[in-house]
Short mmCIF file of C-alpha atoms in Angstrom, two decimals:
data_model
loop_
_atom_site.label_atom_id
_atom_site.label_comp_id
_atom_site.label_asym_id
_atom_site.label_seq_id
_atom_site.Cartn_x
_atom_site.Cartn_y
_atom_site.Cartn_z
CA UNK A 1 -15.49 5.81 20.63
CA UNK A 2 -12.36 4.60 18.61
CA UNK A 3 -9.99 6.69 17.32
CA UNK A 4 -9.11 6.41 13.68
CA UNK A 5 -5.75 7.15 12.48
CA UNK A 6 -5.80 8.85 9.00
CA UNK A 7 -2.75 9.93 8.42
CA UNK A 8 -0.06 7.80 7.34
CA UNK A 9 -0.24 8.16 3.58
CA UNK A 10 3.02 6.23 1.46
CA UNK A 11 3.63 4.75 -1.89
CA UNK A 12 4.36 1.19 -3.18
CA UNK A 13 5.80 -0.01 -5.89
CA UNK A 14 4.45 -3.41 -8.20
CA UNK A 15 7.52 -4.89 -8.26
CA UNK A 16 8.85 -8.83 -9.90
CA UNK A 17 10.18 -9.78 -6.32
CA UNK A 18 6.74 -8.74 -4.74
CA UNK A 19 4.49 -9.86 -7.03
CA UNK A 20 6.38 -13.65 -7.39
CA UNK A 21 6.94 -13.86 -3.49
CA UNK A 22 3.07 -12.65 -2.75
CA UNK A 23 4.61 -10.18 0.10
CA UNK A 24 4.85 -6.27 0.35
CA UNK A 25 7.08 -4.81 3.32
CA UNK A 26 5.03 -1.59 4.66
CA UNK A 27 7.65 0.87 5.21
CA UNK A 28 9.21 1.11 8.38
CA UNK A 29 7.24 4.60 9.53
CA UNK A 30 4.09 2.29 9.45
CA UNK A 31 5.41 0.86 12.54
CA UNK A 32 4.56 4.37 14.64
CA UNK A 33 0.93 4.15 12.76
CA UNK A 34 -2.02 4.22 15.47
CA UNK A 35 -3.48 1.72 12.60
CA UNK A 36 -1.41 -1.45 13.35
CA UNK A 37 -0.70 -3.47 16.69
CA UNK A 38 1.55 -6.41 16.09
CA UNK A 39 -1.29 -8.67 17.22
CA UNK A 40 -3.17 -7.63 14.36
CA UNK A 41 -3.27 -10.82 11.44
CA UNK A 42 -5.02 -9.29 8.62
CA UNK A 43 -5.38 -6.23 6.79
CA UNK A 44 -7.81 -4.62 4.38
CA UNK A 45 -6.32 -3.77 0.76
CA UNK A 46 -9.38 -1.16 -0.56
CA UNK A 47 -9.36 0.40 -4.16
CA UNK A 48 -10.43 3.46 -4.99
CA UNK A 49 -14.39 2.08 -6.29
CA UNK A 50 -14.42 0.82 -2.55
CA UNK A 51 -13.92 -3.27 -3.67
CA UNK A 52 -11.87 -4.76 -0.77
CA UNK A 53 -9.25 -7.79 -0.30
CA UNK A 54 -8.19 -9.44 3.00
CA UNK A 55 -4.48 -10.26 2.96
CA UNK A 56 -2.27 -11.73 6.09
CA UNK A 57 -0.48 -8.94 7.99
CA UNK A 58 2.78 -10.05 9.92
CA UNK A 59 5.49 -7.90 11.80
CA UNK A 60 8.82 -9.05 11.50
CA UNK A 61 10.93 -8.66 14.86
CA UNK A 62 14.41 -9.19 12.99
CA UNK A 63 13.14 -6.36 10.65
CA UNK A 64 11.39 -4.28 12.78
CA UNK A 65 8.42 -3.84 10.25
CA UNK A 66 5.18 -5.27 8.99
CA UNK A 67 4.48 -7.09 5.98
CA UNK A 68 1.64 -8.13 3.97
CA UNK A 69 2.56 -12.07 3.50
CA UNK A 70 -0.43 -13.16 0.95
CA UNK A 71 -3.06 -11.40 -1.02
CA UNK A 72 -0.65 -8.42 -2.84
CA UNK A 73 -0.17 -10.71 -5.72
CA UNK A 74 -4.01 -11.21 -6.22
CA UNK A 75 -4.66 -7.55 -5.26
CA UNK A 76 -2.45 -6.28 -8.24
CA UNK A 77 -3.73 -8.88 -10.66
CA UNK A 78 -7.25 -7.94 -9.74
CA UNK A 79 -7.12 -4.50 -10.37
CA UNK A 80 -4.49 -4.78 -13.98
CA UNK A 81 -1.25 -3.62 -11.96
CA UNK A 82 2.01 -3.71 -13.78
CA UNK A 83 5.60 -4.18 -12.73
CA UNK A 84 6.68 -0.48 -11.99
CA UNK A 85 3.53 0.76 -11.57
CA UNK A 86 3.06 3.32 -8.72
CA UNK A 87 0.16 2.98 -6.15
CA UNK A 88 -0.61 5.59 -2.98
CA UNK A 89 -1.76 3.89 0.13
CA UNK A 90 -3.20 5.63 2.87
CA UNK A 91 -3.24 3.74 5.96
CA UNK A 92 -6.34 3.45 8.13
CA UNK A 93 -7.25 2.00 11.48
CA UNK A 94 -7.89 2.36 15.08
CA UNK A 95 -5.61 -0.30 16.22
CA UNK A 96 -7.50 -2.52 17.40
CA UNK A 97 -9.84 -3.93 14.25
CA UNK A 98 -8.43 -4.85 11.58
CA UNK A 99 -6.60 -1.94 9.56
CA UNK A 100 -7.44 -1.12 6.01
CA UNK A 101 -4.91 0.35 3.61
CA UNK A 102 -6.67 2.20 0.85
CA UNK A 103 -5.35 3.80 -2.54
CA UNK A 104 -5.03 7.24 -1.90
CA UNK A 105 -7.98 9.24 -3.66
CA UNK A 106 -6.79 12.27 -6.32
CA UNK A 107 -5.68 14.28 -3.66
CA UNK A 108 -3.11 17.21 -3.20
CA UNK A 109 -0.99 15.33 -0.38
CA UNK A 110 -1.15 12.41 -2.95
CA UNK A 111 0.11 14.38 -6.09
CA UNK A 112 3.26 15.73 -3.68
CA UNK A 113 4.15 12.35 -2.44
CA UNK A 114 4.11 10.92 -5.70
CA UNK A 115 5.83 13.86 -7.20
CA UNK A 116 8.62 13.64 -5.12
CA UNK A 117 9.27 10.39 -5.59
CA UNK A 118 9.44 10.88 -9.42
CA UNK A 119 11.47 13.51 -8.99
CA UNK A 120 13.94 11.62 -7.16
CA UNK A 121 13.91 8.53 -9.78
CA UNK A 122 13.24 10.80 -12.56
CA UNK A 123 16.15 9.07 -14.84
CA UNK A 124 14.46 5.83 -13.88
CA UNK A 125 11.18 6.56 -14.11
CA UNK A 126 11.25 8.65 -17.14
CA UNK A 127 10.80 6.03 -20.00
CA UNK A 128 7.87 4.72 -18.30
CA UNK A 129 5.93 7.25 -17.98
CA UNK A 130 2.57 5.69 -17.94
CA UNK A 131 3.26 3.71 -15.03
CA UNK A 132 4.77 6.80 -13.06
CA UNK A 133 0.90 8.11 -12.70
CA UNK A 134 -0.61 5.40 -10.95
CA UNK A 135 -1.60 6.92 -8.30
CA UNK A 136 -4.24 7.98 -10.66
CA UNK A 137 -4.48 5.74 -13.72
CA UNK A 138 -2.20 3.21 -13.96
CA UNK A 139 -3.94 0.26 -12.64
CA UNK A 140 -7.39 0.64 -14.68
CA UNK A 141 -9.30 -0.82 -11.68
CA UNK A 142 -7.65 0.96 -8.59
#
């Protein structure tokens, strides 16, 4: 049987420069996920009503990462993202299908990731704060 890695929970921001170029970079700790194997080609964007989108998964050797080349920007339009808005992955696989990352659920490890990283932008961040909640309601659909 397969082991599933379940562990590797980040956040993303909907950015202009993602969202007009159609690719996310995963951060670079994705790279030690038991999820993703550089042979992999696709990847499974899941919301949190369980509707899924397959986008194109590269790794980049200059940058040592992976990226999501095409399907973000429909992913975000989809489910009513916003520039700035704030979404929780968590990243799921065995390695050797094809990986899914899904918006993190209301959860405890969820509220501390995203708190932190408010707390770190919190002059940025401030004046918008209804995109600074995503996790949980900004994106109507996710």
């Amino acid at each position: 049987m397969s082991s599933f890695s379940f562990d590797y929970c980040f956040l993303v921001e909907v950015t202009a420069s993602n969202l007009k170029e159609d690719k996310l970079y995963l951060p670079v700790g994705a790279t030690s996920s038991n999820a993703l194997n550089k042979q992999c080609q696709e990847m499974i964007l899941v919301n949190k009503e369980g509707n899924s989108w397959t986008v194109s998964l590269r790794f980049s050797e200059s940058g040592g990462m992976y990226y999501i080349r095409s399907g973000w920007r429909i992913f975000c339009l989809d489910n009513r993202c916003d520039i700035g808005d704030l979404i929780v992955f968590n990243l799921v696989g065995d390695g050797k299908t094809s990986p899914l990352m899904c918006v993190c659920p209301k959860r405890k490890e969820c509220s501390e990731l995203l708190s932190k990283h408010l707390s770190r932008k919190s002059g940025h961040i401030a004046s918008g704060s209804a995109s600074s909640s995503l996790c949980f309601t900004g994106c109507t659909a996710v």
